[in-house]
Amino acid sequence: MARPRKPLLSRARIVEAAGALVDAEGLEAVSTRRLAAALGVSGPSLYNHFRTKDEILDAVADAVSARVDLSMFEAGRLDWRGALHAWAHSYRAALSDHPNIVPVLARGPGRRPAGLRLADAVFGAMTAAGWPPAQATRIGALMRYFILGSAMASFARGFVDDETAYDPADYPHLGQAHLLAERQNEVDEGAFETGLAALLDGLALQYEALARANAGT
């Protein structure tokens, strides 16, 4: 009887295995040896698809970027503020599912196709709405800072579920801090929405000032 054939090694299989390893154990867990063992192949065979570990991690990061919805930036769908709001939630949702890869994404898109499409969509939508190119670039950057930062860790989980840990004599304003961990979603989601609204409100004021200045000239 013929042996069952192993699935052919491909970039997609390597990225999937590396992504699972990053999710489970972090970036440092990824190595040629670990990936080869997970895929049931020899280590050198991976180099037919990726030259380095960094290339593999870049591909994992780009696979996460590819999950971000960009349809809100299509012409006629939403105004610039509504598009940024919808995109921020989609982007954060994708990153929150894979927080361990965020440090790689934070380096910037580099040559990653999905990351570049994301940057292109944001910049294009902002300039089409009337933002000057320099300011559109800054808007894309500040949105990324805010979204990536919010996805890297949980504020609520940073406190332990032990009321004795926060002695009122030392921390007079943290009497309820031990309750934060069990309310993680409420706290973290609320903080993200509060920050996003404040950020967009501030941009709206700048946009109105820009419109007034343009009308004056």
JSON list of C-alpha atoms in Angstrom, two decimals:
[
{"chain": "A", "resi": 1, "resn": "MET", "atom": "CA", "xyz": [0.00, 0.00, 0.00]},
{"chain": "A", "resi": 2, "resn": "ALA", "atom": "CA", "xyz": [1.35, 3.45, -0.94]},
{"chain": "A", "resi": 3, "resn": "ARG", "atom": "CA", "xyz": [2.19, 5.81, 1.88]},
{"chain": "A", "resi": 4, "resn": "PRO", "atom": "CA", "xyz": [-0.11, 8.80, 2.34]},
{"chain": "A", "resi": 5, "resn": "ARG", "atom": "CA", "xyz": [1.53, 11.83, 0.75]},
{"chain": "A", "resi": 6, "resn": "LYS", "atom": "CA", "xyz": [2.57, 14.71, 2.98]},
{"chain": "A", "resi": 7, "resn": "PRO", "atom": "CA", "xyz": [1.08, 18.08, 2.07]},
{"chain": "A", "resi": 8, "resn": "LEU", "atom": "CA", "xyz": [3.50, 20.05, -0.07]},
{"chain": "A", "resi": 9, "resn": "LEU", "atom": "CA", "xyz": [5.43, 22.69, 1.82]},
{"chain": "A", "resi": 10, "resn": "SER", "atom": "CA", "xyz": [4.36, 26.19, 0.86]},
{"chain": "A", "resi": 11, "resn": "ARG", "atom": "CA", "xyz": [4.75, 29.76, 2.05]},
{"chain": "A", "resi": 12, "resn": "ALA", "atom": "CA", "xyz": [1.18, 29.68, 3.30]},
{"chain": "A", "resi": 13, "resn": "ARG", "atom": "CA", "xyz": [1.79, 26.58, 5.44]},
{"chain": "A", "resi": 14, "resn": "ILE", "atom": "CA", "xyz": [4.97, 28.06, 6.89]},
{"chain": "A", "resi": 15, "resn": "VAL", "atom": "CA", "xyz": [3.24, 31.35, 7.71]},
{"chain": "A", "resi": 16, "resn": "GLU", "atom": "CA", "xyz": [0.33, 29.52, 9.33]},
{"chain": "A", "resi": 17, "resn": "ALA", "atom": "CA", "xyz": [2.64, 27.41, 11.49]},
{"chain": "A", "resi": 18, "resn": "ALA", "atom": "CA", "xyz": [4.80, 30.39, 12.43]},
{"chain": "A", "resi": 19, "resn": "GLY", "atom": "CA", "xyz": [1.72, 32.44, 13.30]},
{"chain": "A", "resi": 20, "resn": "ALA", "atom": "CA", "xyz": [0.42, 29.72, 15.58]},
{"chain": "A", "resi": 21, "resn": "LEU", "atom": "CA", "xyz": [3.81, 29.54, 17.31]},
{"chain": "A", "resi": 22, "resn": "VAL", "atom": "CA", "xyz": [3.95, 33.33, 17.76]},
{"chain": "A", "resi": 23, "resn": "ASP", "atom": "CA", "xyz": [0.41, 33.38, 19.18]},
{"chain": "A", "resi": 24, "resn": "ALA", "atom": "CA", "xyz": [1.16, 30.58, 21.62]},
{"chain": "A", "resi": 25, "resn": "GLU", "atom": "CA", "xyz": [4.70, 31.39, 22.75]},
{"chain": "A", "resi": 26, "resn": "GLY", "atom": "CA", "xyz": [5.82, 34.75, 21.37]},
{"chain": "A", "resi": 27, "resn": "LEU", "atom": "CA", "xyz": [8.32, 35.94, 18.77]},
{"chain": "A", "resi": 28, "resn": "GLU", "atom": "CA", "xyz": [11.34, 34.30, 20.38]},
{"chain": "A", "resi": 29, "resn": "ALA", "atom": "CA", "xyz": [9.77, 30.86, 19.99]},
{"chain": "A", "resi": 30, "resn": "VAL", "atom": "CA", "xyz": [10.06, 31.00, 16.21]},
{"chain": "A", "resi": 31, "resn": "SER", "atom": "CA", "xyz": [13.07, 29.16, 14.84]},
{"chain": "A", "resi": 32, "resn": "THR", "atom": "CA", "xyz": [13.85, 27.04, 11.81]},
{"chain": "A", "resi": 33, "resn": "ARG", "atom": "CA", "xyz": [14.05, 23.97, 14.02]},
{"chain": "A", "resi": 34, "resn": "ARG", "atom": "CA", "xyz": [10.69, 24.54, 15.70]},
{"chain": "A", "resi": 35, "resn": "LEU", "atom": "CA", "xyz": [8.92, 25.31, 12.44]},
{"chain": "A", "resi": 36, "resn": "ALA", "atom": "CA", "xyz": [10.43, 22.34, 10.63]},
{"chain": "A", "resi": 37, "resn": "ALA", "atom": "CA", "xyz": [9.32, 20.03, 13.43]},
{"chain": "A", "resi": 38, "resn": "ALA", "atom": "CA", "xyz": [5.79, 21.47, 13.40]},
{"chain": "A", "resi": 39, "resn": "LEU", "atom": "CA", "xyz": [5.56, 21.04, 9.63]},
{"chain": "A", "resi": 40, "resn": "GLY", "atom": "CA", "xyz": [7.20, 17.61, 9.52]},
{"chain": "A", "resi": 41, "resn": "VAL", "atom": "CA", "xyz": [9.99, 18.69, 7.19]},
{"chain": "A", "resi": 42, "resn": "SER", "atom": "CA", "xyz": [13.73, 19.25, 7.32]},
{"chain": "A", "resi": 43, "resn": "GLY", "atom": "CA", "xyz": [14.97, 22.66, 8.38]},
{"chain": "A", "resi": 44, "resn": "PRO", "atom": "CA", "xyz": [16.78, 23.52, 5.13]},
{"chain": "A", "resi": 45, "resn": "SER", "atom": "CA", "xyz": [13.59, 23.04, 3.12]},
{"chain": "A", "resi": 46, "resn": "LEU", "atom": "CA", "xyz": [12.20, 26.21, 4.70]},
{"chain": "A", "resi": 47, "resn": "TYR", "atom": "CA", "xyz": [14.88, 28.24, 2.94]},
{"chain": "A", "resi": 48, "resn": "ASN", "atom": "CA", "xyz": [13.31, 27.41, -0.40]},
{"chain": "A", "resi": 49, "resn": "HIS", "atom": "CA", "xyz": [10.54, 29.81, 0.65]},
{"chain": "A", "resi": 50, "resn": "PHE", "atom": "CA", "xyz": [12.10, 32.23, 3.16]},
{"chain": "A", "resi": 51, "resn": "ARG", "atom": "CA", "xyz": [15.71, 33.31, 3.50]},
{"chain": "A", "resi": 52, "resn": "THR", "atom": "CA", "xyz": [15.58, 34.34, 7.17]},
{"chain": "A", "resi": 53, "resn": "LYS", "atom": "CA", "xyz": [13.50, 34.20, 10.31]},
{"chain": "A", "resi": 54, "resn": "ASP", "atom": "CA", "xyz": [12.79, 37.91, 9.92]},
{"chain": "A", "resi": 55, "resn": "GLU", "atom": "CA", "xyz": [11.24, 37.25, 6.51]},
{"chain": "A", "resi": 56, "resn": "ILE", "atom": "CA", "xyz": [8.95, 34.66, 8.09]},
{"chain": "A", "resi": 57, "resn": "LEU", "atom": "CA", "xyz": [7.89, 37.06, 10.83]},
{"chain": "A", "resi": 58, "resn": "ASP", "atom": "CA", "xyz": [7.29, 39.77, 8.25]},
{"chain": "A", "resi": 59, "resn": "ALA", "atom": "CA", "xyz": [5.00, 37.39, 6.38]},
{"chain": "A", "resi": 60, "resn": "VAL", "atom": "CA", "xyz": [3.13, 36.53, 9.59]},
{"chain": "A", "resi": 61, "resn": "ALA", "atom": "CA", "xyz": [2.69, 40.23, 10.33]},
{"chain": "A", "resi": 62, "resn": "ASP", "atom": "CA", "xyz": [1.44, 40.89, 6.81]},
{"chain": "A", "resi": 63, "resn": "ALA", "atom": "CA", "xyz": [-1.06, 38.07, 7.08]},
{"chain": "A", "resi": 64, "resn": "VAL", "atom": "CA", "xyz": [-2.53, 39.85, 10.10]},
{"chain": "A", "resi": 65, "resn": "SER", "atom": "CA", "xyz": [-2.60, 43.18, 8.23]},
{"chain": "A", "resi": 66, "resn": "ALA", "atom": "CA", "xyz": [-4.46, 41.46, 5.40]},
{"chain": "A", "resi": 67, "resn": "ARG", "atom": "CA", "xyz": [-7.35, 40.76, 7.80]},
{"chain": "A", "resi": 68, "resn": "VAL", "atom": "CA", "xyz": [-8.00, 44.48, 8.33]},
{"chain": "A", "resi": 69, "resn": "ASP", "atom": "CA", "xyz": [-11.08, 45.74, 6.50]},
{"chain": "A", "resi": 70, "resn": "LEU", "atom": "CA", "xyz": [-10.32, 48.65, 4.15]},
{"chain": "A", "resi": 71, "resn": "SER", "atom": "CA", "xyz": [-13.67, 48.88, 2.40]},
{"chain": "A", "resi": 72, "resn": "MET", "atom": "CA", "xyz": [-14.66, 51.96, 4.44]},
{"chain": "A", "resi": 73, "resn": "PHE", "atom": "CA", "xyz": [-12.12, 53.97, 2.47]},
{"chain": "A", "resi": 74, "resn": "GLU", "atom": "CA", "xyz": [-13.82, 53.33, -0.85]},
{"chain": "A", "resi": 75, "resn": "ALA", "atom": "CA", "xyz": [-15.09, 56.51, -2.50]},
{"chain": "A", "resi": 76, "resn": "GLY", "atom": "CA", "xyz": [-18.57, 57.47, -1.37]},
{"chain": "A", "resi": 77, "resn": "ARG", "atom": "CA", "xyz": [-18.76, 55.02, 1.54]},
{"chain": "A", "resi": 78, "resn": "LEU", "atom": "CA", "xyz": [-18.04, 57.23, 4.56]},
{"chain": "A", "resi": 79, "resn": "ASP", "atom": "CA", "xyz": [-16.61, 60.64, 5.35]},
{"chain": "A", "resi": 80, "resn": "TRP", "atom": "CA", "xyz": [-13.00, 60.77, 6.53]},
{"chain": "A", "resi": 81, "resn": "ARG", "atom": "CA", "xyz": [-13.92, 60.66, 10.23]},
{"chain": "A", "resi": 82, "resn": "GLY", "atom": "CA", "xyz": [-16.36, 57.77, 9.89]},
{"chain": "A", "resi": 83, "resn": "ALA", "atom": "CA", "xyz": [-13.84, 55.85, 7.80]},
{"chain": "A", "resi": 84, "resn": "LEU", "atom": "CA", "xyz": [-11.06, 56.30, 10.36]},
{"chain": "A", "resi": 85, "resn": "HIS", "atom": "CA", "xyz": [-13.40, 55.22, 13.16]},
{"chain": "A", "resi": 86, "resn": "ALA", "atom": "CA", "xyz": [-14.49, 52.05, 11.37]},
{"chain": "A", "resi": 87, "resn": "TRP", "atom": "CA", "xyz": [-10.95, 51.24, 10.26]},
{"chain": "A", "resi": 88, "resn": "ALA", "atom": "CA", "xyz": [-9.54, 51.72, 13.76]},
{"chain": "A", "resi": 89, "resn": "HIS", "atom": "CA", "xyz": [-11.95, 49.15, 15.15]},
{"chain": "A", "resi": 90, "resn": "SER", "atom": "CA", "xyz": [-11.22, 46.66, 12.38]},
{"chain": "A", "resi": 91, "resn": "TYR", "atom": "CA", "xyz": [-7.47, 47.14, 12.76]},
{"chain": "A", "resi": 92, "resn": "ARG", "atom": "CA", "xyz": [-7.54, 46.78, 16.53]},
{"chain": "A", "resi": 93, "resn": "ALA", "atom": "CA", "xyz": [-9.71, 43.65, 16.32]},
{"chain": "A", "resi": 94, "resn": "ALA", "atom": "CA", "xyz": [-7.19, 42.01, 13.98]},
{"chain": "A", "resi": 95, "resn": "LEU", "atom": "CA", "xyz": [-4.27, 42.93, 16.24]},
{"chain": "A", "resi": 96, "resn": "SER", "atom": "CA", "xyz": [-6.02, 42.00, 19.47]},
{"chain": "A", "resi": 97, "resn": "ASP", "atom": "CA", "xyz": [-6.33, 38.44, 18.19]},
{"chain": "A", "resi": 98, "resn": "HIS", "atom": "CA", "xyz": [-2.56, 38.31, 17.64]},
{"chain": "A", "resi": 99, "resn": "PRO", "atom": "CA", "xyz": [-0.89, 40.70, 20.15]},
{"chain": "A", "resi": 100, "resn": "ASN", "atom": "CA", "xyz": [2.49, 38.95, 20.05]},
{"chain": "A", "resi": 101, "resn": "ILE", "atom": "CA", "xyz": [3.09, 40.01, 16.44]},
{"chain": "A", "resi": 102, "resn": "VAL", "atom": "CA", "xyz": [2.40, 43.71, 17.15]},
{"chain": "A", "resi": 103, "resn": "PRO", "atom": "CA", "xyz": [6.09, 44.59, 17.75]},
{"chain": "A", "resi": 104, "resn": "VAL", "atom": "CA", "xyz": [6.86, 43.45, 14.20]},
{"chain": "A", "resi": 105, "resn": "LEU", "atom": "CA", "xyz": [4.00, 45.51, 12.80]},
{"chain": "A", "resi": 106, "resn": "ALA", "atom": "CA", "xyz": [5.18, 48.51, 14.79]},
{"chain": "A", "resi": 107, "resn": "ARG", "atom": "CA", "xyz": [8.37, 48.64, 12.70]},
{"chain": "A", "resi": 108, "resn": "GLY", "atom": "CA", "xyz": [6.29, 49.88, 9.78]},
{"chain": "A", "resi": 109, "resn": "PRO", "atom": "CA", "xyz": [5.10, 48.27, 6.54]},
{"chain": "A", "resi": 110, "resn": "GLY", "atom": "CA", "xyz": [8.51, 48.05, 4.89]},
{"chain": "A", "resi": 111, "resn": "ARG", "atom": "CA", "xyz": [7.89, 45.99, 1.75]},
{"chain": "A", "resi": 112, "resn": "ARG", "atom": "CA", "xyz": [4.93, 44.03, 3.09]},
{"chain": "A", "resi": 113, "resn": "PRO", "atom": "CA", "xyz": [2.10, 44.15, 0.49]},
{"chain": "A", "resi": 114, "resn": "ALA", "atom": "CA", "xyz": [-0.89, 44.15, 2.86]},
{"chain": "A", "resi": 115, "resn": "GLY", "atom": "CA", "xyz": [0.75, 46.71, 5.11]},
{"chain": "A", "resi": 116, "resn": "LEU", "atom": "CA", "xyz": [1.46, 48.96, 2.14]},
{"chain": "A", "resi": 117, "resn": "ARG", "atom": "CA", "xyz": [-2.12, 48.64, 0.88]},
{"chain": "A", "resi": 118, "resn": "LEU", "atom": "CA", "xyz": [-3.30, 49.67, 4.33]},
{"chain": "A", "resi": 119, "resn": "ALA", "atom": "CA", "xyz": [-1.05, 52.75, 4.41]},
{"chain": "A", "resi": 120, "resn": "ASP", "atom": "CA", "xyz": [-2.03, 53.63, 0.85]},
{"chain": "A", "resi": 121, "resn": "ALA", "atom": "CA", "xyz": [-5.76, 53.40, 1.63]},
{"chain": "A", "resi": 122, "resn": "VAL", "atom": "CA", "xyz": [-5.53, 55.68, 4.67]},
{"chain": "A", "resi": 123, "resn": "PHE", "atom": "CA", "xyz": [-3.33, 58.27, 2.99]},
{"chain": "A", "resi": 124, "resn": "GLY", "atom": "CA", "xyz": [-5.44, 58.27, -0.17]},
{"chain": "A", "resi": 125, "resn": "ALA", "atom": "CA", "xyz": [-8.69, 58.73, 1.73]},
{"chain": "A", "resi": 126, "resn": "MET", "atom": "CA", "xyz": [-7.30, 61.58, 3.82]},
{"chain": "A", "resi": 127, "resn": "THR", "atom": "CA", "xyz": [-5.91, 63.51, 0.86]},
{"chain": "A", "resi": 128, "resn": "ALA", "atom": "CA", "xyz": [-9.13, 62.93, -1.09]},
{"chain": "A", "resi": 129, "resn": "ALA", "atom": "CA", "xyz": [-11.02, 64.47, 1.84]},
{"chain": "A", "resi": 130, "resn": "GLY", "atom": "CA", "xyz": [-8.91, 67.61, 1.59]},
{"chain": "A", "resi": 131, "resn": "TRP", "atom": "CA", "xyz": [-6.17, 67.04, 4.15]},
{"chain": "A", "resi": 132, "resn": "PRO", "atom": "CA", "xyz": [-2.78, 68.33, 2.98]},
{"chain": "A", "resi": 133, "resn": "PRO", "atom": "CA", "xyz": [-0.39, 65.43, 2.18]},
{"chain": "A", "resi": 134, "resn": "ALA", "atom": "CA", "xyz": [1.92, 66.20, 5.12]},
{"chain": "A", "resi": 135, "resn": "GLN", "atom": "CA", "xyz": [-0.98, 66.19, 7.57]},
{"chain": "A", "resi": 136, "resn": "ALA", "atom": "CA", "xyz": [-2.46, 63.07, 5.99]},
{"chain": "A", "resi": 137, "resn": "THR", "atom": "CA", "xyz": [0.85, 61.33, 6.64]},
{"chain": "A", "resi": 138, "resn": "ARG", "atom": "CA", "xyz": [0.77, 62.43, 10.28]},
{"chain": "A", "resi": 139, "resn": "ILE", "atom": "CA", "xyz": [-2.81, 61.23, 10.67]},
{"chain": "A", "resi": 140, "resn": "GLY", "atom": "CA", "xyz": [-1.87, 57.79, 9.39]},
{"chain": "A", "resi": 141, "resn": "ALA", "atom": "CA", "xyz": [1.07, 57.68, 11.79]},
{"chain": "A", "resi": 142, "resn": "LEU", "atom": "CA", "xyz": [-0.83, 58.83, 14.88]},
{"chain": "A", "resi": 143, "resn": "MET", "atom": "CA", "xyz": [-3.66, 56.39, 14.20]},
{"chain": "A", "resi": 144, "resn": "ARG", "atom": "CA", "xyz": [-1.16, 53.56, 13.99]},
{"chain": "A", "resi": 145, "resn": "TYR", "atom": "CA", "xyz": [0.53, 54.66, 17.24]},
{"chain": "A", "resi": 146, "resn": "PHE", "atom": "CA", "xyz": [-2.80, 54.67, 19.03]},
{"chain": "A", "resi": 147, "resn": "ILE", "atom": "CA", "xyz": [-4.14, 51.40, 17.61]},
{"chain": "A", "resi": 148, "resn": "LEU", "atom": "CA", "xyz": [-0.90, 49.42, 17.94]},
{"chain": "A", "resi": 149, "resn": "GLY", "atom": "CA", "xyz": [-0.39, 50.64, 21.49]},
{"chain": "A", "resi": 150, "resn": "SER", "atom": "CA", "xyz": [-3.90, 49.67, 22.50]},
{"chain": "A", "resi": 151, "resn": "ALA", "atom": "CA", "xyz": [-3.45, 46.17, 21.09]},
{"chain": "A", "resi": 152, "resn": "MET", "atom": "CA", "xyz": [-0.11, 45.36, 22.70]},
{"chain": "A", "resi": 153, "resn": "ALA", "atom": "CA", "xyz": [-1.39, 44.84, 26.21]},
{"chain": "A", "resi": 154, "resn": "SER", "atom": "CA", "xyz": [-4.38, 45.08, 28.51]},
{"chain": "A", "resi": 155, "resn": "PHE", "atom": "CA", "xyz": [-4.47, 47.93, 31.03]},
{"chain": "A", "resi": 156, "resn": "ALA", "atom": "CA", "xyz": [-7.02, 46.07, 33.15]},
{"chain": "A", "resi": 157, "resn": "ARG", "atom": "CA", "xyz": [-4.99, 42.86, 33.34]},
{"chain": "A", "resi": 158, "resn": "GLY", "atom": "CA", "xyz": [-2.08, 44.87, 34.67]},
{"chain": "A", "resi": 159, "resn": "PHE", "atom": "CA", "xyz": [-3.71, 44.84, 38.11]},
{"chain": "A", "resi": 160, "resn": "VAL", "atom": "CA", "xyz": [-3.94, 41.71, 40.25]},
{"chain": "A", "resi": 161, "resn": "ASP", "atom": "CA", "xyz": [-7.21, 40.34, 41.57]},
{"chain": "A", "resi": 162, "resn": "ASP", "atom": "CA", "xyz": [-6.19, 40.80, 45.21]},
{"chain": "A", "resi": 163, "resn": "GLU", "atom": "CA", "xyz": [-7.51, 43.71, 47.23]},
{"chain": "A", "resi": 164, "resn": "THR", "atom": "CA", "xyz": [-4.66, 43.38, 49.75]},
{"chain": "A", "resi": 165, "resn": "ALA", "atom": "CA", "xyz": [-2.16, 44.31, 47.03]},
{"chain": "A", "resi": 166, "resn": "TYR", "atom": "CA", "xyz": [-3.25, 47.95, 47.05]},
{"chain": "A", "resi": 167, "resn": "ASP", "atom": "CA", "xyz": [-2.96, 49.23, 50.60]},
{"chain": "A", "resi": 168, "resn": "PRO", "atom": "CA", "xyz": [-4.89, 52.53, 50.91]},
{"chain": "A", "resi": 169, "resn": "ALA", "atom": "CA", "xyz": [-2.04, 53.86, 53.03]},
{"chain": "A", "resi": 170, "resn": "ASP", "atom": "CA", "xyz": [0.25, 53.59, 50.00]},
{"chain": "A", "resi": 171, "resn": "TYR", "atom": "CA", "xyz": [-2.26, 53.97, 47.14]},
{"chain": "A", "resi": 172, "resn": "PRO", "atom": "CA", "xyz": [-5.20, 56.02, 48.41]},
{"chain": "A", "resi": 173, "resn": "HIS", "atom": "CA", "xyz": [-6.89, 56.15, 45.01]},
{"chain": "A", "resi": 174, "resn": "LEU", "atom": "CA", "xyz": [-6.60, 52.48, 44.02]},
{"chain": "A", "resi": 175, "resn": "GLY", "atom": "CA", "xyz": [-9.16, 51.01, 46.41]},
{"chain": "A", "resi": 176, "resn": "GLN", "atom": "CA", "xyz": [-11.05, 49.36, 43.53]},
{"chain": "A", "resi": 177, "resn": "ALA", "atom": "CA", "xyz": [-8.06, 48.46, 41.37]},
{"chain": "A", "resi": 178, "resn": "HIS", "atom": "CA", "xyz": [-8.31, 44.77, 42.23]},
{"chain": "A", "resi": 179, "resn": "LEU", "atom": "CA", "xyz": [-11.64, 44.68, 40.36]},
{"chain": "A", "resi": 180, "resn": "LEU", "atom": "CA", "xyz": [-10.19, 45.84, 37.05]},
{"chain": "A", "resi": 181, "resn": "ALA", "atom": "CA", "xyz": [-8.90, 42.46, 35.87]},
{"chain": "A", "resi": 182, "resn": "GLU", "atom": "CA", "xyz": [-12.33, 40.85, 35.94]},
{"chain": "A", "resi": 183, "resn": "ARG", "atom": "CA", "xyz": [-13.71, 43.77, 33.93]},
{"chain": "A", "resi": 184, "resn": "GLN", "atom": "CA", "xyz": [-11.04, 43.65, 31.26]},
{"chain": "A", "resi": 185, "resn": "ASN", "atom": "CA", "xyz": [-13.27, 43.99, 28.21]},
{"chain": "A", "resi": 186, "resn": "GLU", "atom": "CA", "xyz": [-15.32, 46.80, 29.71]},
{"chain": "A", "resi": 187, "resn": "VAL", "atom": "CA", "xyz": [-12.24, 48.75, 30.79]},
{"chain": "A", "resi": 188, "resn": "ASP", "atom": "CA", "xyz": [-10.05, 48.18, 27.73]},
{"chain": "A", "resi": 189, "resn": "GLU", "atom": "CA", "xyz": [-12.79, 48.59, 25.13]},
{"chain": "A", "resi": 190, "resn": "GLY", "atom": "CA", "xyz": [-14.07, 51.69, 26.91]},
{"chain": "A", "resi": 191, "resn": "ALA", "atom": "CA", "xyz": [-10.59, 53.19, 27.05]},
{"chain": "A", "resi": 192, "resn": "PHE", "atom": "CA", "xyz": [-10.06, 52.54, 23.35]},
{"chain": "A", "resi": 193, "resn": "GLU", "atom": "CA", "xyz": [-13.37, 54.14, 22.37]},
{"chain": "A", "resi": 194, "resn": "THR", "atom": "CA", "xyz": [-12.77, 57.13, 24.67]},
{"chain": "A", "resi": 195, "resn": "GLY", "atom": "CA", "xyz": [-9.32, 57.70, 23.22]},
{"chain": "A", "resi": 196, "resn": "LEU", "atom": "CA", "xyz": [-10.48, 57.23, 19.65]},
{"chain": "A", "resi": 197, "resn": "ALA", "atom": "CA", "xyz": [-13.31, 59.74, 20.09]},
{"chain": "A", "resi": 198, "resn": "ALA", "atom": "CA", "xyz": [-10.94, 62.27, 21.63]},
{"chain": "A", "resi": 199, "resn": "LEU", "atom": "CA", "xyz": [-8.43, 61.79, 18.83]},
{"chain": "A", "resi": 200, "resn": "LEU", "atom": "CA", "xyz": [-11.06, 62.17, 16.11]},
{"chain": "A", "resi": 201, "resn": "ASP", "atom": "CA", "xyz": [-12.65, 65.17, 17.86]},
{"chain": "A", "resi": 202, "resn": "GLY", "atom": "CA", "xyz": [-9.27, 66.88, 17.85]},
{"chain": "A", "resi": 203, "resn": "LEU", "atom": "CA", "xyz": [-8.75, 66.13, 14.17]},
{"chain": "A", "resi": 204, "resn": "ALA", "atom": "CA", "xyz": [-12.23, 67.45, 13.38]},
{"chain": "A", "resi": 205, "resn": "LEU", "atom": "CA", "xyz": [-11.29, 70.79, 14.97]},
{"chain": "A", "resi": 206, "resn": "GLN", "atom": "CA", "xyz": [-8.16, 70.93, 12.84]},
{"chain": "A", "resi": 207, "resn": "TYR", "atom": "CA", "xyz": [-10.18, 70.05, 9.75]},
{"chain": "A", "resi": 208, "resn": "GLU", "atom": "CA", "xyz": [-12.65, 72.85, 10.43]},
{"chain": "A", "resi": 209, "resn": "ALA", "atom": "CA", "xyz": [-9.78, 75.33, 10.88]},
{"chain": "A", "resi": 210, "resn": "LEU", "atom": "CA", "xyz": [-8.28, 74.12, 7.61]},
{"chain": "A", "resi": 211, "resn": "ALA", "atom": "CA", "xyz": [-11.59, 74.60, 5.83]},
{"chain": "A", "resi": 212, "resn": "ARG", "atom": "CA", "xyz": [-11.89, 78.14, 7.21]},
{"chain": "A", "resi": 213, "resn": "ALA", "atom": "CA", "xyz": [-8.36, 78.97, 6.14]},
{"chain": "A", "resi": 214, "resn": "ASN", "atom": "CA", "xyz": [-8.99, 77.64, 2.63]},
{"chain": "A", "resi": 215, "resn": "ALA", "atom": "CA", "xyz": [-12.23, 79.61, 2.40]},
{"chain": "A", "resi": 216, "resn": "GLY", "atom": "CA", "xyz": [-10.41, 82.76, 3.43]},
{"chain": "A", "resi": 217, "resn": "THR", "atom": "CA", "xyz": [-7.85, 82.38, 0.67]}
]
